[in-house]
PDB file of C-alpha atoms in Angstrom:
ATOM      1  CA  GLN A   1     -62.024-125.733-144.594  1.00 87.00           C
ATOM      2  CA  VAL A   2     -62.360-129.457-143.670  1.00 89.00           C
ATOM      3  CA  GLN A   3     -62.763-130.534-140.119  1.00 94.00           C
ATOM      4  CA  LEU A   4     -64.390-132.107-137.352  1.00 96.00           C
ATOM      5  CA  VAL A   5     -64.164-130.405-133.613  1.00 95.00           C
ATOM      6  CA  GLU A   6     -65.038-132.337-130.499  1.00 95.00           C
ATOM      7  CA  SER A   7     -66.382-130.572-127.636  1.00 96.00           C
ATOM      8  CA  GLY A   8     -68.014-131.337-124.282  1.00 97.00           C
ATOM      9  CA  GLY A   9     -65.007-133.146-121.967  1.00 96.00           C
ATOM     10  CA  GLY A  10     -63.980-132.404-118.664  1.00 97.00           C
ATOM     11  CA  LEU A  11     -63.448-133.752-115.300  1.00 98.00           C
ATOM     12  CA  VAL A  12     -65.948-135.454-113.833  1.00 98.00           C
ATOM     13  CA  GLN A  13     -66.462-137.555-110.324  1.00 98.00           C
ATOM     14  CA  PRO A  14     -67.124-141.541-111.027  1.00 98.00           C
ATOM     15  CA  GLY A  15     -70.567-142.427-111.628  1.00 98.00           C
ATOM     16  CA  GLY A  16     -71.372-138.731-113.385  1.00 98.00           C
ATOM     17  CA  SER A  17     -72.174-137.956-117.023  1.00 98.00           C
ATOM     18  CA  LEU A  18     -70.729-136.029-119.911  1.00 98.00           C
ATOM     19  CA  ARG A  19     -72.252-135.280-123.324  1.00 98.00           C
ATOM     20  CA  LEU A  20     -69.527-135.020-126.111  1.00 98.00           C
ATOM     21  CA  SER A  21     -70.227-133.245-129.535  1.00 98.00           C
ATOM     22  CA  CYS A  22     -68.577-133.237-132.969  1.00 97.00           C
ATOM     23  CA  ALA A  23     -69.297-130.596-135.432  1.00 97.00           C
ATOM     24  CA  ALA A  24     -68.311-130.943-138.909  1.00 96.00           C
ATOM     25  CA  SER A  25     -67.564-127.998-140.966  1.00 94.00           C
ATOM     26  CA  GLY A  26     -66.874-127.782-144.978  1.00 93.00           C
ATOM     27  CA  PHE A  27     -68.189-131.379-145.663  1.00 92.00           C
ATOM     28  CA  ASP A  28     -71.620-133.196-145.227  1.00 92.00           C
ATOM     29  CA  LEU A  29     -71.283-135.215-142.444  1.00 92.00           C
ATOM     30  CA  ASP A  30     -74.569-136.938-143.974  1.00 92.00           C
ATOM     31  CA  SER A  31     -72.611-139.095-146.217  1.00 92.00           C
ATOM     32  CA  TYR A  32     -70.218-140.281-143.642  1.00 95.00           C
ATOM     33  CA  ALA A  33     -71.054-143.009-140.875  1.00 96.00           C
ATOM     34  CA  ILE A  34     -69.313-141.332-137.161  1.00 97.00           C
ATOM     35  CA  GLY A  35     -67.129-143.082-134.937  1.00 97.00           C
ATOM     36  CA  TRP A  36     -66.525-142.203-131.337  1.00 98.00           C
ATOM     37  CA  PHE A  37     -62.668-143.320-130.443  1.00 98.00           C
ATOM     38  CA  ARG A  38     -60.755-143.256-127.467  1.00 98.00           C
ATOM     39  CA  GLN A  39     -57.043-142.966-126.124  1.00 97.00           C
ATOM     40  CA  ALA A  40     -56.156-143.337-122.863  1.00 96.00           C
ATOM     41  CA  PRO A  41     -51.989-143.023-121.667  1.00 92.00           C
ATOM     42  CA  GLY A  42     -49.915-146.206-122.779  1.00 94.00           C
ATOM     43  CA  LYS A  43     -52.839-147.387-124.638  1.00 95.00           C
ATOM     44  CA  GLU A  44     -54.004-148.439-128.041  1.00 95.00           C
ATOM     45  CA  ARG A  45     -56.636-146.369-129.429  1.00 95.00           C
ATOM     46  CA  GLU A  46     -60.132-148.698-128.770  1.00 96.00           C
ATOM     47  CA  GLY A  47     -63.632-147.981-130.669  1.00 97.00           C
ATOM     48  CA  VAL A  48     -65.800-147.042-128.149  1.00 98.00           C
ATOM     49  CA  SER A  49     -68.952-146.548-130.928  1.00 98.00           C
ATOM     50  CA  CYS A  50     -70.300-146.270-134.154  1.00 97.00           C
ATOM     51  CA  ILE A  51     -73.415-144.673-135.849  1.00 97.00           C
ATOM     52  CA  SER A  52     -74.592-145.120-139.063  1.00 96.00           C
ATOM     53  CA  ARG A  53     -75.401-142.453-141.998  1.00 93.00           C
ATOM     54  CA  LYS A  54     -79.314-142.728-142.054  1.00 84.00           C
ATOM     55  CA  THR A  55     -81.075-145.376-139.878  1.00 77.00           C
ATOM     56  CA  GLY A  56     -79.035-144.736-137.079  1.00 79.00           C
ATOM     57  CA  SER A  57     -77.738-148.274-136.588  1.00 94.00           C
ATOM     58  CA  THR A  58     -75.512-147.817-134.131  1.00 96.00           C
ATOM     59  CA  LYS A  59     -72.518-150.771-132.462  1.00 96.00           C
ATOM     60  CA  TYR A  60     -70.992-150.408-128.750  1.00 97.00           C
ATOM     61  CA  ALA A  61     -67.866-151.716-127.055  1.00 97.00           C
ATOM     62  CA  ASP A  62     -68.641-153.763-125.066  1.00 97.00           C
ATOM     63  CA  SER A  63     -67.061-151.937-121.757  1.00 96.00           C
ATOM     64  CA  VAL A  64     -69.531-148.597-122.655  1.00 98.00           C
ATOM     65  CA  LYS A  65     -72.376-150.993-123.922  1.00 98.00           C
ATOM     66  CA  GLY A  66     -75.467-149.817-121.392  1.00 98.00           C
ATOM     67  CA  ARG A  67     -73.426-146.499-120.356  1.00 98.00           C
ATOM     68  CA  PHE A  68     -72.893-144.481-123.685  1.00 98.00           C
ATOM     69  CA  THR A  69     -75.111-143.627-126.322  1.00 98.00           C
ATOM     70  CA  VAL A  70     -74.086-142.463-129.905  1.00 97.00           C
ATOM     71  CA  SER A  71     -76.176-140.574-131.619  1.00 96.00           C
ATOM     72  CA  ARG A  72     -76.501-137.911-134.683  1.00 96.00           C
ATOM     73  CA  ASP A  73     -78.351-134.437-136.616  1.00 95.00           C
ATOM     74  CA  ASN A  74     -77.588-134.734-140.312  1.00 93.00           C
ATOM     75  CA  VAL A  75     -79.390-131.299-140.281  1.00 94.00           C
ATOM     76  CA  LYS A  76     -77.176-129.352-137.820  1.00 96.00           C
ATOM     77  CA  ASN A  77     -74.012-131.533-139.310  1.00 96.00           C
ATOM     78  CA  THR A  78     -73.238-132.613-135.807  1.00 96.00           C
ATOM     79  CA  ALA A  79     -72.964-135.899-133.503  1.00 97.00           C
ATOM     80  CA  SER A  80     -72.764-136.464-130.110  1.00 97.00           C
ATOM     81  CA  LEU A  81     -71.904-139.023-127.298  1.00 98.00           C
ATOM     82  CA  GLN A  82     -74.292-139.312-124.096  1.00 98.00           C
ATOM     83  CA  MET A  83     -71.811-140.687-121.412  1.00 98.00           C
ATOM     84  CA  ASP A  84     -73.124-141.545-118.010  1.00 98.00           C
ATOM     85  CA  SER A  85     -72.548-143.776-115.703  1.00 98.00           C
ATOM     86  CA  LEU A  86     -68.783-142.939-116.032  1.00 98.00           C
ATOM     87  CA  LYS A  87     -66.006-144.920-114.104  1.00 98.00           C
ATOM     88  CA  PRO A  88     -62.141-144.168-113.793  1.00 97.00           C
ATOM     89  CA  GLU A  89     -61.399-146.373-116.616  1.00 97.00           C
ATOM     90  CA  ASP A  90     -63.529-144.033-119.448  1.00 98.00           C
ATOM     91  CA  THR A  91     -60.541-141.893-118.324  1.00 98.00           C
ATOM     92  CA  ALA A  92     -58.925-140.813-122.209  1.00 98.00           C
ATOM     93  CA  VAL A  93     -58.752-138.313-124.887  1.00 98.00           C
ATOM     94  CA  TYR A  94     -62.022-138.805-127.353  1.00 98.00           C
ATOM     95  CA  TYR A  95     -61.850-138.327-130.888  1.00 98.00           C
ATOM     96  CA  CYS A  96     -64.686-138.885-133.585  1.00 98.00           C
ATOM     97  CA  ALA A  97     -63.958-139.498-137.044  1.00 97.00           C
ATOM     98  CA  ALA A  98     -65.745-139.709-140.235  1.00 97.00           C
ATOM     99  CA  VAL A  99     -65.654-142.669-142.612  1.00 95.00           C
ATOM    100  CA  VAL A 100     -67.660-141.721-146.175  1.00 92.00           C
ATOM    101  CA  THR A 101     -69.641-144.863-147.428  1.00 89.00           C
ATOM    102  CA  GLY A 102     -73.051-145.396-149.969  1.00 85.00           C
ATOM    103  CA  TYR A 103     -74.378-147.804-147.319  1.00 87.00           C
ATOM    104  CA  THR A 104     -77.203-146.104-145.048  1.00 84.00           C
ATOM    105  CA  THR A 105     -77.356-149.250-142.441  1.00 86.00           C
ATOM    106  CA  TRP A 106     -73.094-149.626-142.017  1.00 90.00           C
ATOM    107  CA  CYS A 107     -70.505-148.350-139.496  1.00 92.00           C
ATOM    108  CA  ARG A 108     -67.669-149.654-137.922  1.00 92.00           C
ATOM    109  CA  ARG A 109     -65.558-149.732-134.462  1.00 92.00           C
ATOM    110  CA  ASP A 110     -62.075-150.343-136.517  1.00 92.00           C
ATOM    111  CA  SER A 111     -60.412-147.074-137.302  1.00 89.00           C
ATOM    112  CA  ALA A 112     -58.720-148.530-140.541  1.00 88.00           C
ATOM    113  CA  GLY A 113     -61.022-146.044-143.286  1.00 89.00           C
ATOM    114  CA  TYR A 114     -61.681-143.266-141.591  1.00 95.00           C
ATOM    115  CA  THR A 115     -60.926-140.347-143.034  1.00 93.00           C
ATOM    116  CA  TYR A 116     -60.972-137.141-141.146  1.00 96.00           C
ATOM    117  CA  TRP A 117     -60.530-136.786-137.207  1.00 97.00           C
ATOM    118  CA  GLY A 118     -61.401-134.271-134.795  1.00 97.00           C
ATOM    119  CA  GLN A 119     -58.591-132.821-132.564  1.00 96.00           C
ATOM    120  CA  GLY A 120     -59.708-134.818-129.292  1.00 97.00           C
ATOM    121  CA  THR A 121     -61.015-134.134-126.111  1.00 97.00           C
ATOM    122  CA  GLN A 122     -59.912-134.816-123.302  1.00 98.00           C
ATOM    123  CA  VAL A 123     -62.387-136.763-120.285  1.00 98.00           C
ATOM    124  CA  THR A 124     -61.034-137.282-116.730  1.00 98.00           C
ATOM    125  CA  VAL A 125     -63.588-139.384-114.501  1.00 98.00           C
ATOM    126  CA  SER A 126     -61.690-139.091-110.445  1.00 97.00           C
ATOM    127  CA  SER A 127     -63.168-138.242-107.377  1.00 95.00           C
TER     128      SER A 127
END
C-alpha cells in the first residue's frame, strides 16, 4: 500500500519546538521531491518548505525561514521538518507530500503536481 504517514504534531508553547516526521511506504522516496504544507482553519493551504531528491536543496516560506529546517533520509525512506521558535500563527494541520521528478536539485512549494499526501498532523502553538 502506497502511503505517507506524518507524526510528531502536538501542543507546544510559543517559543517551543516540534519535529515532524514523514514516513513513506509502498514506494521509494528517493525518486521524489518532498514538500511540507500546512492549512489553518479558514485559510488556504500554504507551502511551508520543500527538499529535493538528492542534493538536499531546500526552499522555505518567508514566514518560517530561519526557524524551520527540512531534511530527509533516503535510506530510511523518511523526511522531517524541525520547527523551532514556534509562534501561535504556526498553528495548523501539517502535511507532507511527494512529487516524482527526474531532477535531483529541484523541489517546489506549490502544491500542484504532488502525487502522494499524508493524512496530516495537528500542530497547536498556544500558552
